[in-house]
Short mmCIF file of C-alpha atoms in Angstrom, two decimals:
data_model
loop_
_atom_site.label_atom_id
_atom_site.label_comp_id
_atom_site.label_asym_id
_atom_site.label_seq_id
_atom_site.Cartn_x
_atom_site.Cartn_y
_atom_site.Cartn_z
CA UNK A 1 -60.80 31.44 -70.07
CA UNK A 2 -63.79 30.18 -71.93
CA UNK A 3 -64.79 26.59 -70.34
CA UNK A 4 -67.37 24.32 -72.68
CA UNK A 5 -69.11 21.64 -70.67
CA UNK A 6 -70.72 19.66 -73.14
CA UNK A 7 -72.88 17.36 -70.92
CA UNK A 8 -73.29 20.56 -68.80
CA UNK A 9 -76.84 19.29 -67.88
CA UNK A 10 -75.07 16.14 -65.94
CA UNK A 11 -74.01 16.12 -62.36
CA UNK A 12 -70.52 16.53 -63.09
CA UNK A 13 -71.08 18.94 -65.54
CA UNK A 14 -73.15 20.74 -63.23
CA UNK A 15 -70.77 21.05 -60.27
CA UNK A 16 -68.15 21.85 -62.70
CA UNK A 17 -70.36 24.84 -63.78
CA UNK A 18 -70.97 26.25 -60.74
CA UNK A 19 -67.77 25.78 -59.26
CA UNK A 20 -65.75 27.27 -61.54
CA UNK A 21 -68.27 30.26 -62.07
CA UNK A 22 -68.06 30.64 -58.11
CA UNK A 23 -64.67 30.33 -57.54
CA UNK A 24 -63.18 31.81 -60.62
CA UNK A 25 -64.28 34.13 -62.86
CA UNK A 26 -63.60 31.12 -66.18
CA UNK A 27 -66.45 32.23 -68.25
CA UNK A 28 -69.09 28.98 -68.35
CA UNK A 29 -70.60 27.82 -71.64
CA UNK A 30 -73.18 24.49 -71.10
CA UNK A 31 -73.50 22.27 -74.24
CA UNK A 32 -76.12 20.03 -74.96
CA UNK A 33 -77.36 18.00 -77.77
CA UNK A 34 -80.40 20.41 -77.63
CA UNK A 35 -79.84 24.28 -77.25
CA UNK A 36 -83.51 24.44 -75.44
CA UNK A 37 -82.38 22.07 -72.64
CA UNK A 38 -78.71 23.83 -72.18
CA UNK A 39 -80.44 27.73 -71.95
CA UNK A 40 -83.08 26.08 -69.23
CA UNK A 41 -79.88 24.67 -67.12
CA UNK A 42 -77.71 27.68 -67.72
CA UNK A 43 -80.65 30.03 -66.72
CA UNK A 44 -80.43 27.66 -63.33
CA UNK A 45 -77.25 28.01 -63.16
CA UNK A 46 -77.25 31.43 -63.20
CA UNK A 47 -80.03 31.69 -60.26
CA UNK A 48 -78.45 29.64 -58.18
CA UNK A 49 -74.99 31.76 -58.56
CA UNK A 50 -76.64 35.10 -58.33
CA UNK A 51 -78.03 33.95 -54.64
CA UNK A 52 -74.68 33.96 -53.67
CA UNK A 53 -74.50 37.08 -55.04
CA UNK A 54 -72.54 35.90 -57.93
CA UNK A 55 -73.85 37.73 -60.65
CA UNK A 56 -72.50 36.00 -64.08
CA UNK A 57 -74.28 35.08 -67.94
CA UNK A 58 -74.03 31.26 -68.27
CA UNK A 59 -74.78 30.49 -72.09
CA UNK A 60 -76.77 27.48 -73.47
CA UNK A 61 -76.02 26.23 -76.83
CA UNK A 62 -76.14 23.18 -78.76
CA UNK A 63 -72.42 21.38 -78.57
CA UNK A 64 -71.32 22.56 -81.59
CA UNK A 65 -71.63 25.71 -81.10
CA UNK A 66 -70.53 25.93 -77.40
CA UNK A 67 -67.35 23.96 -78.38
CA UNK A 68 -66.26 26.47 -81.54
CA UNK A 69 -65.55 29.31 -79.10
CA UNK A 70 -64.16 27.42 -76.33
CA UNK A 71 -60.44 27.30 -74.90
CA UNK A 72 -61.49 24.13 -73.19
CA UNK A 73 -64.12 21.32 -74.00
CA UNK A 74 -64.73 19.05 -71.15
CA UNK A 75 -66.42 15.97 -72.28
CA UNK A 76 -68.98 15.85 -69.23
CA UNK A 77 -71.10 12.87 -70.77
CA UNK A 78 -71.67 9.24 -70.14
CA UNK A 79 -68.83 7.15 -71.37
CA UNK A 80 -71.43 4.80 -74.04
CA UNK A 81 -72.34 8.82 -75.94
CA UNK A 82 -68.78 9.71 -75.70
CA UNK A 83 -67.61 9.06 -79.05
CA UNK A 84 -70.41 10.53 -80.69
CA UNK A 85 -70.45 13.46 -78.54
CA UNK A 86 -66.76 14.24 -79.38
CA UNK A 87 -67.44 13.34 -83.12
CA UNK A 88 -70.25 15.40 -83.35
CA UNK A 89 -67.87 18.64 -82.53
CA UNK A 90 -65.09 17.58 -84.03
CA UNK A 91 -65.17 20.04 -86.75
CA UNK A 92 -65.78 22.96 -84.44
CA UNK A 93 -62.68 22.17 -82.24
CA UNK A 94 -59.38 24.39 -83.16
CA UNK A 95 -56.14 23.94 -82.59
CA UNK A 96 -55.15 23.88 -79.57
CA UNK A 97 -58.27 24.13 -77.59
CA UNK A 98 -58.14 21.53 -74.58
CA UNK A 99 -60.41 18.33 -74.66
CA UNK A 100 -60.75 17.14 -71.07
CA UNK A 101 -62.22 13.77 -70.91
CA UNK A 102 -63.96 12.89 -67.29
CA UNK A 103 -65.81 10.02 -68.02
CA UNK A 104 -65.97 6.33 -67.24
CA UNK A 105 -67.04 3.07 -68.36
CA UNK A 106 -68.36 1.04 -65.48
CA UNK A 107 -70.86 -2.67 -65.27
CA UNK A 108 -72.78 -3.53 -62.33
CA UNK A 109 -73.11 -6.90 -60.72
CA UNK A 110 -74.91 -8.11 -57.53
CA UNK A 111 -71.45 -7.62 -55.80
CA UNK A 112 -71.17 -3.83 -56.95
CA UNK A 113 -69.32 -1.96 -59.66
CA UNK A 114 -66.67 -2.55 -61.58
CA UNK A 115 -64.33 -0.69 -64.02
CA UNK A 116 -65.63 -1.78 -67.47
CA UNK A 117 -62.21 -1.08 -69.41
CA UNK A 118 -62.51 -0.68 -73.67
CA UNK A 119 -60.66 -2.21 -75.58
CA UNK A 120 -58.86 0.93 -76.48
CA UNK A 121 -57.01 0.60 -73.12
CA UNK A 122 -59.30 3.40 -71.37
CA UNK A 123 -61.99 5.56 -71.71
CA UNK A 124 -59.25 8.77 -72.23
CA UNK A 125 -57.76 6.97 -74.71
CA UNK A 126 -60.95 6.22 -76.40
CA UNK A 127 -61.60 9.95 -76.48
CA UNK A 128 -57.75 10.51 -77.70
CA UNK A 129 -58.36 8.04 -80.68
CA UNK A 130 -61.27 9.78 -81.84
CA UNK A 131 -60.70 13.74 -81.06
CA UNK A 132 -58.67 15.85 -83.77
CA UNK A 133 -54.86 14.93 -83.60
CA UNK A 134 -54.10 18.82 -83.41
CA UNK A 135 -56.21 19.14 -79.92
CA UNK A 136 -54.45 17.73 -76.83
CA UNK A 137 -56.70 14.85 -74.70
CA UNK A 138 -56.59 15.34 -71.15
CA UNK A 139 -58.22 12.49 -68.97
CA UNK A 140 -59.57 14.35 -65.48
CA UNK A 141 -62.08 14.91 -62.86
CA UNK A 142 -63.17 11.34 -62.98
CA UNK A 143 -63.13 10.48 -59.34
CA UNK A 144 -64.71 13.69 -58.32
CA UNK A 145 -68.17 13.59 -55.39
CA UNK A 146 -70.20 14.87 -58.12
CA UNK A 147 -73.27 15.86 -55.46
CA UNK A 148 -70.29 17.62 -53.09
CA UNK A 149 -69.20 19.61 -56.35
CA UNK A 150 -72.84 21.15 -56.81
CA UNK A 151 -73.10 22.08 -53.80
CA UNK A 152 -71.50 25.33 -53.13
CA UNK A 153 -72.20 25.59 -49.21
CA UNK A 154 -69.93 21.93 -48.90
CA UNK A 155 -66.21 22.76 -48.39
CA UNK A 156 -64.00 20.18 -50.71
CA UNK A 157 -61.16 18.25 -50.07
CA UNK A 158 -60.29 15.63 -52.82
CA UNK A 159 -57.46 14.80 -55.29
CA UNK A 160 -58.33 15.09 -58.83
CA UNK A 161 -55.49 13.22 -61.05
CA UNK A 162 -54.90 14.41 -64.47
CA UNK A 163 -53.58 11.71 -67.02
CA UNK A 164 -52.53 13.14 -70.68
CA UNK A 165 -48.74 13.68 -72.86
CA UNK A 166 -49.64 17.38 -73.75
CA UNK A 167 -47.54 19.56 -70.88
CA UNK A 168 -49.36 22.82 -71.71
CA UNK A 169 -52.87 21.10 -71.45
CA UNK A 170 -51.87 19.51 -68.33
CA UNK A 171 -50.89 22.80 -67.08
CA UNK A 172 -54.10 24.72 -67.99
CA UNK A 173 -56.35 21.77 -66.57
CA UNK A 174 -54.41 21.78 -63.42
CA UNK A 175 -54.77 25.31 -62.87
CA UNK A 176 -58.24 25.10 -63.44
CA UNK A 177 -58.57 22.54 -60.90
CA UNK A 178 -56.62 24.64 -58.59
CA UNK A 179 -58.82 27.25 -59.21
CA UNK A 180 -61.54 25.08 -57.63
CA UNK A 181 -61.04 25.74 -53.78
CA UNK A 182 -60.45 22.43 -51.86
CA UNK A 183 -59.61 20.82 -55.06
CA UNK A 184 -55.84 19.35 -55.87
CA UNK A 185 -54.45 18.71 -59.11
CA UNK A 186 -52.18 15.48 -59.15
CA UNK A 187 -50.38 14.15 -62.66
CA UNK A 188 -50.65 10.43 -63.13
CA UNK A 189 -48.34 10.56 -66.29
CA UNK A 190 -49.67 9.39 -69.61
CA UNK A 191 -52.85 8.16 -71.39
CA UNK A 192 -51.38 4.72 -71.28
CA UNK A 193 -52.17 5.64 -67.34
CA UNK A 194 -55.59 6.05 -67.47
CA UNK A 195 -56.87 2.76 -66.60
CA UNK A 196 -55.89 2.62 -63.20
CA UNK A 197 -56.92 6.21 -62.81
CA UNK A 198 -60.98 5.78 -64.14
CA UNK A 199 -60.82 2.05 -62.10
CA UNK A 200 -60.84 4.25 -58.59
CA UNK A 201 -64.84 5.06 -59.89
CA UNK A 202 -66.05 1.89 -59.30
CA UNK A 203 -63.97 1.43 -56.24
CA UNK A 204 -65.33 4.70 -54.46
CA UNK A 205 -68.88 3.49 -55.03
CA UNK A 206 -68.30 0.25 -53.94
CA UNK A 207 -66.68 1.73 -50.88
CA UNK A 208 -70.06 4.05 -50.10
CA UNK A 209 -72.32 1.15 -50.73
CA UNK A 210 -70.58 -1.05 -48.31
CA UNK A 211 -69.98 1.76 -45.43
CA UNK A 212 -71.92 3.53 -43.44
CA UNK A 213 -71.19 7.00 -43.07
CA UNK A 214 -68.96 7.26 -46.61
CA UNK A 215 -71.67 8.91 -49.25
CA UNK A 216 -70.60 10.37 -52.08
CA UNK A 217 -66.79 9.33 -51.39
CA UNK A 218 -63.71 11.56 -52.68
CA UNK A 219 -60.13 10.48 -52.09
CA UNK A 220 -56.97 12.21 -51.11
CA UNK A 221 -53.27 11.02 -51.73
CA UNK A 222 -51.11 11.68 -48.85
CA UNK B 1 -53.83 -13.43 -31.31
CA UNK B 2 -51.66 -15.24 -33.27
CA UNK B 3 -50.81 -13.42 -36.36
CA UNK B 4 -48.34 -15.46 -38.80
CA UNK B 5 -46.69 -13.55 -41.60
CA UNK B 6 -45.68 -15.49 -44.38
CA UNK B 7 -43.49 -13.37 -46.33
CA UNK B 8 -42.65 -11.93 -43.23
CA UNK B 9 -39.00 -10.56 -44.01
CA UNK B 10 -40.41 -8.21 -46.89
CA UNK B 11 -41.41 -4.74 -46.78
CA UNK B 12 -44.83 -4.99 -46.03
CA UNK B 13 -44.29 -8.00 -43.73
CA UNK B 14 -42.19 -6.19 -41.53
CA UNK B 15 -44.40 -2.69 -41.17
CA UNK B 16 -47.25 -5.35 -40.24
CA UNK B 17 -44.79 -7.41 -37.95
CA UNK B 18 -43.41 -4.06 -35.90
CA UNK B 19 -47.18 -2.56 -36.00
CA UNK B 20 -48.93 -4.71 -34.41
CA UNK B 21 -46.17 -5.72 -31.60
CA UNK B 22 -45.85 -1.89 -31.04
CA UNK B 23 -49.52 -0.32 -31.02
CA UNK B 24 -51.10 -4.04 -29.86
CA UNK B 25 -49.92 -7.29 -27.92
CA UNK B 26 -50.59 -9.72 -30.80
CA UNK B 27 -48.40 -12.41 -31.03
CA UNK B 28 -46.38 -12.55 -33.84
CA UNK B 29 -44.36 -15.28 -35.49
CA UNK B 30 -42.74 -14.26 -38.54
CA UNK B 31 -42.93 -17.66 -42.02
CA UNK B 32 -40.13 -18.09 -44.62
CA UNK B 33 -39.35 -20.20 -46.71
CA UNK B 34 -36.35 -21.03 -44.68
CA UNK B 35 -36.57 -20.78 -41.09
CA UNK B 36 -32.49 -19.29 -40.56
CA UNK B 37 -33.98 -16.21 -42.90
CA UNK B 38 -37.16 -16.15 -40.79
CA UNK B 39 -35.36 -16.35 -37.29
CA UNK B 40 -32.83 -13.34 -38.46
CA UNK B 41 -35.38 -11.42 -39.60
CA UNK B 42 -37.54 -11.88 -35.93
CA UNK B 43 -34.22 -10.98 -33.96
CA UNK B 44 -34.16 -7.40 -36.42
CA UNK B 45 -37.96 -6.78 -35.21
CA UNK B 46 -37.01 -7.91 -31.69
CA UNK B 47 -34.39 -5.47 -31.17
CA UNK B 48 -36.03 -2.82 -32.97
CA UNK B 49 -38.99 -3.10 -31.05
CA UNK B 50 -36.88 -3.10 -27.59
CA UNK B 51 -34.89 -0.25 -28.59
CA UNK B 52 -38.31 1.29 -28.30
CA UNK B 53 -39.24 0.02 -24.80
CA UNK B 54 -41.18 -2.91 -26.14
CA UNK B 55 -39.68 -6.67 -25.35
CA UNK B 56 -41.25 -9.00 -27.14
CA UNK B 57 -40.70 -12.70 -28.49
CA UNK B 58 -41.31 -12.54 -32.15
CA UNK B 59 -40.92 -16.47 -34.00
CA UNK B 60 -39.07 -16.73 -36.79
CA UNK B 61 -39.97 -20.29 -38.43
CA UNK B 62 -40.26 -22.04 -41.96
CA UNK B 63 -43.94 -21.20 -43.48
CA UNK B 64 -45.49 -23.85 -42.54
CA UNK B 65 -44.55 -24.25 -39.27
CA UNK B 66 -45.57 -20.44 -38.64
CA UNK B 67 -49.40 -21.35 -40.00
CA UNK B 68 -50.09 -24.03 -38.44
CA UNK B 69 -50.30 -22.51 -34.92
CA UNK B 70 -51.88 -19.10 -36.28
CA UNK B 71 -55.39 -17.49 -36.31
CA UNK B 72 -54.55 -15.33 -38.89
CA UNK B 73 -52.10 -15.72 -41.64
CA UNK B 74 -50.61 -13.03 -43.57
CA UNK B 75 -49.66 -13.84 -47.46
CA UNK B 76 -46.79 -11.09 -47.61
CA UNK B 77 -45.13 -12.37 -50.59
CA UNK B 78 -45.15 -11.13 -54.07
CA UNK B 79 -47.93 -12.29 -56.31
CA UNK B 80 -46.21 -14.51 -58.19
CA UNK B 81 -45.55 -16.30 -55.29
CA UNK B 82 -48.82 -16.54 -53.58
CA UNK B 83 -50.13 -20.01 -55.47
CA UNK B 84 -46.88 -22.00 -54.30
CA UNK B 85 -47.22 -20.15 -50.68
CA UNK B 86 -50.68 -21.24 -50.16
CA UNK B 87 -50.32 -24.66 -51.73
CA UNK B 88 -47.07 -25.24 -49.49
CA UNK B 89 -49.33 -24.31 -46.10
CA UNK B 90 -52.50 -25.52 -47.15
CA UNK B 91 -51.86 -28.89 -44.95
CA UNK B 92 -51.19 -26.43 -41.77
CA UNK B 93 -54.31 -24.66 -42.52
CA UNK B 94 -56.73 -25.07 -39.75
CA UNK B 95 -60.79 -24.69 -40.16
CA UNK B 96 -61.57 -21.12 -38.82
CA UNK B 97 -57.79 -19.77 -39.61
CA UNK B 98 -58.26 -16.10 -41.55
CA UNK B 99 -55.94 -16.05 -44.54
CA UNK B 100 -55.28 -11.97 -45.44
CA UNK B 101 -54.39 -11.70 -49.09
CA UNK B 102 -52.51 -8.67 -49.61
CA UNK B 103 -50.71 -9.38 -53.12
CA UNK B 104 -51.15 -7.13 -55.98
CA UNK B 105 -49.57 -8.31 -59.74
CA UNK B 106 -48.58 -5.71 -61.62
CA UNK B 107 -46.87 -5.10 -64.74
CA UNK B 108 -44.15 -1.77 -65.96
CA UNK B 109 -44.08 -0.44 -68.78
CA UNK B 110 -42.71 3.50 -70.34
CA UNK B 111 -45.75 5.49 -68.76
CA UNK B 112 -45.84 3.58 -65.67
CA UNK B 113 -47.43 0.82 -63.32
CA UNK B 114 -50.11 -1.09 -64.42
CA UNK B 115 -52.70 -3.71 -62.45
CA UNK B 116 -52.09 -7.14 -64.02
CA UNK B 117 -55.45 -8.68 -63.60
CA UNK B 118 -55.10 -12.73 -63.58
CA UNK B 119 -57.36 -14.70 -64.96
CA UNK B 120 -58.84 -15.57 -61.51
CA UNK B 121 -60.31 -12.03 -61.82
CA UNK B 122 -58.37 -10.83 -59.04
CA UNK B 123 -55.31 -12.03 -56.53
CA UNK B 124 -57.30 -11.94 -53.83
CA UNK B 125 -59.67 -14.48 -56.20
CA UNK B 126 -56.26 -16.54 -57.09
CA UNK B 127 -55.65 -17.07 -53.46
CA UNK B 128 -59.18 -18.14 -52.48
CA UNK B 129 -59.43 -20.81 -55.26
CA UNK B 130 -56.26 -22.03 -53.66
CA UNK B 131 -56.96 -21.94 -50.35
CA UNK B 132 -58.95 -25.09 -48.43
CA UNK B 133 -62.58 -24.24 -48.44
CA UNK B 134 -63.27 -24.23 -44.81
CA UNK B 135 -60.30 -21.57 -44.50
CA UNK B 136 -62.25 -17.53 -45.05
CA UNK B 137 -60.03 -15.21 -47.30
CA UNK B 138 -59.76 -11.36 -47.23
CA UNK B 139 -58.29 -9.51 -49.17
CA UNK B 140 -56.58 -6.66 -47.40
CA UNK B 141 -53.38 -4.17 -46.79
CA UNK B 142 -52.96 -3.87 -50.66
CA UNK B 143 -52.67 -0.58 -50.60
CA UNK B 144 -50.21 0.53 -47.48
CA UNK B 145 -47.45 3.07 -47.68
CA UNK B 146 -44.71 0.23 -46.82
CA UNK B 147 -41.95 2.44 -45.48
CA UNK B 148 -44.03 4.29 -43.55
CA UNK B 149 -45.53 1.52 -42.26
CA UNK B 150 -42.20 0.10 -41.11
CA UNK B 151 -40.85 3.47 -39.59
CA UNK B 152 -42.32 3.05 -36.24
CA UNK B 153 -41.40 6.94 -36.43
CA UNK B 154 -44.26 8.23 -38.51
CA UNK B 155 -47.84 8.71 -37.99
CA UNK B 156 -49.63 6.45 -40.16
CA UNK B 157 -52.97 8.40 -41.31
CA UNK B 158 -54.36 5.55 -44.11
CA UNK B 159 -57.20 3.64 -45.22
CA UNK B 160 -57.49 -0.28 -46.01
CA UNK B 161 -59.75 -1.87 -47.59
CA UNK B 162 -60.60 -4.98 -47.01
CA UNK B 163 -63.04 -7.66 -49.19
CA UNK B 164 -64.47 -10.78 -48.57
CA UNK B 165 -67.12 -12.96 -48.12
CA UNK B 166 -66.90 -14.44 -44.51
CA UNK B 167 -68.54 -11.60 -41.83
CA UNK B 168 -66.41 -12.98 -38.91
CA UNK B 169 -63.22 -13.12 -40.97
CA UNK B 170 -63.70 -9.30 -42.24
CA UNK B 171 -64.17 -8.08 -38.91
CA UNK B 172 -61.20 -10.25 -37.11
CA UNK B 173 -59.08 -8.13 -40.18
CA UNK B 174 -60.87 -4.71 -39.56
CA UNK B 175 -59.94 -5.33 -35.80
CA UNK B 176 -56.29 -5.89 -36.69
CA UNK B 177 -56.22 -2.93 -38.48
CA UNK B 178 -58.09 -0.89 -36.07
CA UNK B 179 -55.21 -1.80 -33.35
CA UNK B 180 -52.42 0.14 -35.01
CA UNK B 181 -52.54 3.72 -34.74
CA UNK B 182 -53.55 5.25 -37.97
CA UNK B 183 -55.50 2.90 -39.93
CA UNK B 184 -58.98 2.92 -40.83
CA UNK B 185 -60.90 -0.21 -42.00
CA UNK B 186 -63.16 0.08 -44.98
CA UNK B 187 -65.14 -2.57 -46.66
CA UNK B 188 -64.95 -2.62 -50.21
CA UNK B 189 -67.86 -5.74 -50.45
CA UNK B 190 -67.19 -9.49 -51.44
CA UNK B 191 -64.25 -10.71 -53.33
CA UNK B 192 -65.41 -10.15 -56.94
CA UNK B 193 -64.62 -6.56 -56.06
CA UNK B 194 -60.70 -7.07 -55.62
CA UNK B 195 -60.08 -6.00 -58.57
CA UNK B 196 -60.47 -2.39 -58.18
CA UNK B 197 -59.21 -2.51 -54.70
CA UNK B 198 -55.86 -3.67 -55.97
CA UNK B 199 -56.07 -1.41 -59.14
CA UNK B 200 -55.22 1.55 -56.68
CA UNK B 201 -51.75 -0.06 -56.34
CA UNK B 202 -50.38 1.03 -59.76
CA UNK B 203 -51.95 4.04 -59.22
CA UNK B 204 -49.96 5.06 -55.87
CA UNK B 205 -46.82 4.28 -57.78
CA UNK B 206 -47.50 6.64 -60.44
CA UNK B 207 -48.77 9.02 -58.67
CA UNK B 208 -45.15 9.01 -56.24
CA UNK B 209 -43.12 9.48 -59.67
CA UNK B 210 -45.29 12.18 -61.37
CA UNK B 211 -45.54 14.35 -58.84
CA UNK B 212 -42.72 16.46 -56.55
CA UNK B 213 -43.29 15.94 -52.97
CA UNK B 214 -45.44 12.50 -53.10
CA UNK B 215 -43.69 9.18 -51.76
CA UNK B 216 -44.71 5.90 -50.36
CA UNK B 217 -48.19 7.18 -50.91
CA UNK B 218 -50.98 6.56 -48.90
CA UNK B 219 -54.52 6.76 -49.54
CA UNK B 220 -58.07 8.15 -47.43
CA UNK B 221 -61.60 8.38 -48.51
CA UNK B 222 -64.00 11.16 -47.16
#
């Protein structure tokens, strides 16, 4: 499977990358709004797999272009460029090709952060109500310990909960998150869902501000 | 200690009331609105807890009756609920009492559960505006598996999060939930962060009807 990560060049995006790369063999294409700055990350990438003797071609291109050839587009950018970002590939998504939206709108205050919800109901539906009615939205990998994910010597054990009303896209995002090792898919149900899905952001921040010993928090369902 | 638990013959109530007679020796006296209800309801405990090898006295008595003598009182009841609770033991209230907010309001609709955020900002911010001032409030136990909790059977393996603003008051609730087996404290920061600690409610619900294999959820951070 061909995986865009537009926002490749992000921590999530990165540990995404790698991870997927490293775990599966899901050829890795990084987007970015400038094709110089996705080759450079790609080309990192690529080192850091091959000293793990992973030995794979990460390309670098511009969004467009690394979303026309992609089975699945995950939306790896900050929530405030997400609408542009998806608008800005719109025309190079197909049919069917998966739009996975991980992002989340968050405020600070001097108590800590909180879930910053748009009026659209939530960021996945944000992304929904601008992305090509012909390509399923699938809200995911929001809650995930973005500096545990990059690093490929840290064994993983979180929950990552998949919101969206496409069945097929649900399954291939699952699987893709089962290909992760350590990494669990769990369905949430609907967009209309999404909301308390992107709130637990804020909450595990919150949580590793106030606690010693919690740093870069995941969570698990049991 | 003298826990009261207003709200005492509901689900949570009653997984707090048999915890912390079992795994501690608090002293528990179970509030009601009527004290026959709340007497019943103590007997129940009583004899479950003996059929286990543990004879205690557990006080069944009308809400106010139960606060007044407490160092800790419990607002089990649903949120909707929790103004007229307060209001109708605010009298009993004693300076230095811990009131432990554990209401969530939420709202159904077809996709699911969803956090119904008052205009307080929070429940646990409803119940401190009603609450006298000299009387610390944490929010805390939102988030519990309830039948779990109650089935002195199972090993509880859970997180709570507490929030507040009163040091001594968070830690006389982190050591309450330190004494039963299977809990972990975690500080989520002051009360304008309830919000996305009671957020996760909605989201345990829908994740225990989306997915095979998932009830009275339960939730840990690592």
């Amino acid at each position: 499977m061909r995986i865009a990560i537009l926002g490749g060049t992000g921590d999530i995006g990165e540990g995404l990358a790698l991870r997927w790369a490293f775990h599966a063999d899901h050829e890795i294409v990084i987007g970015s709004r400038e094709s110089d700055r996705a080759v450079t990350k790609a080309r990192e990438y690529e080192t850091e797999l091959s000293s793990r003797g992973v030995d794979v071609t990460i390309d670098g291109l511009e969004n467009p272009d690394a979303t026309a050839t992609a089975d699945v587009v995950i939306a790896a950018v900050p929530a405030y460029h997400l609408v542009d970002t998806i608008e800005s590939v719109a025309e190079s998504l197909t049919a069917g090709t998966v739009l996975v939206s991980p992002a989340v709108g968050m405020r600070h205050d001097e108590a800590g952060m909180h879930y910053n919800r748009p009026g659209a109901g939530s960021v996945t539906a944000l992304a929904a109500d601008v992305t090509p009615e012909d390509v399923p939205v699938v809200g995911g990998f929001h809650n995930l310990a973005a500096g545990r994910l990059a690093n490929l010597d840290v064994d993983l054990s979180m929950d990552v909960l998949l919101v969206g009303e496409d069945d097929d896209a649900l399954e291939t995002v699952a699987a893709l998150t089962d290909a992760i090792d350590g990494l669990r898919p769990l369905e949430a149900g609907p967009i209309d869902n999404a909301a308390e899905v992107e709130s637990l952001t804020p909450l595990l921040i919150n949580l590793a501000e106030y606690n010693e010993g919690l740093h870069d928090v995941g969570v698990r369902f049991e």
